[in-house]
Amino acid sequence: MKRDRVTEQKKLGLWGRLKRLALTDVGAMVRGFSAADLETVERMLLEADFGVASTMDLMAMLEDGVRRGRWKTEADLRTALADRLAELLAPVGASAELAQAAPGPTVVLVMGVNGVGKTTSVAKLAHRLKGQGRRVLVAAADTWRAGAIAQLEVWAERIGVPCVSGASGGDPAAVAFDALEAALARGSDTVLIDTAGRLHTQEGLMDELRKVARVVGRRVPGAPHEVLLVLDGTVGQNAVQQGKLFAEAVPLTGLIVTKLDGTARGGAVVALRRELGVPIRFTGRGEGVEDLVPFDAREFAGHLLADEG
Ligand SMILES: Nc1nc2c(ncn2[C@@H]2O[C@H](COP(=O)(O)OP(=O)(O)OP(=O)(O)O)[C@@H](O)[C@H]2O)c(=O)[nH]1
Ligand SMILES: [Mg+2]
């Protein structure tokens, strides 16, 4: 019995859980949440990875609204929460679409710890940009993990874009450099560089990424034009720590937050936006090439407040 309830709770999205709380006590919506209800809401937000600062922000809004009797119906409350979430998620300037350098090629460096979805995101981006008419080339600069080169080559073939790779165990900066030469020779306008993902505590990886950025910058002025950090949206506060470390190595222009197919842990996106101060450009919502959603604060607030997780 207890187990069923836990499973059910997990399946419910944030809104589903909030609604359940409001309806456990029929009067809650009418007379407002009690102090105990508010505490439960606070716990829900923290469990959903919103982070302390964003949770405090949302709680202040909720407490104020309750005190003033601002919400008469469930729909009122949902709208108020969605509005505030959208404000918290609002992008800092940049749109989701990637920069286009002139004369080019536009160089996009993709980085992140192991297994977060870098290679898949490079494939999804390549597919998306190709669909927009851009001439994309991908660079397999993860020379570290066995199988990484073949993985990107398979994606590239499926999507129909050229892939430049080097020897396994070779220098990732050399692969990136070769990819730029190839792009210049064949007139590609966008180069997406996939990189290795060892643990972020290993200084070696950070040095490697710095070198890739330096080398591409010497070949193409202004490169890398985009530095996208891929974070797994299900790891909560760990993603914030990872983000800070990578940002110190190479300044970021945006985030791709992956594995948000369900809504249950999506709150981390709110914390990431706040703590890292760079825009979320895309979210990953599945394993297929189409499962990359350009970030829209309103759409994502709705996604977070879905009834089911
Ligand atoms: N459900 C889901 N799975 C994803 C998403 N993005 C990536 N994955 C899966 O996550 C796993 C790892 O993806 P990769 O793209 O290989 O990750 P990576 O960061 O390149 O991994 P390393 O190269 O080993 O560091 C694969 O099974 C992907 O299919 C997503 O948005 N949703
Ligand atoms: Mg990879």
Coordinates of C-alpha atoms and ligand atoms in Angstrom, one line a residue, residues 118-119 142 145 151 194-195, ligand 2:
K118 CA 27.2 15.1 -25.5
T119 CA 27.5 12.9 -28.5
D142 CA 36.7 12.4 -28.1
R145 CA 36.8 6.7 -24.8
Q151 CA 29.5 6.3 -32.2
D194 CA 32.2 16.4 -29.7
T195 CA 34.6 16.1 -26.8
Ligands
MG2 MG 30.3 11.0 -26.2

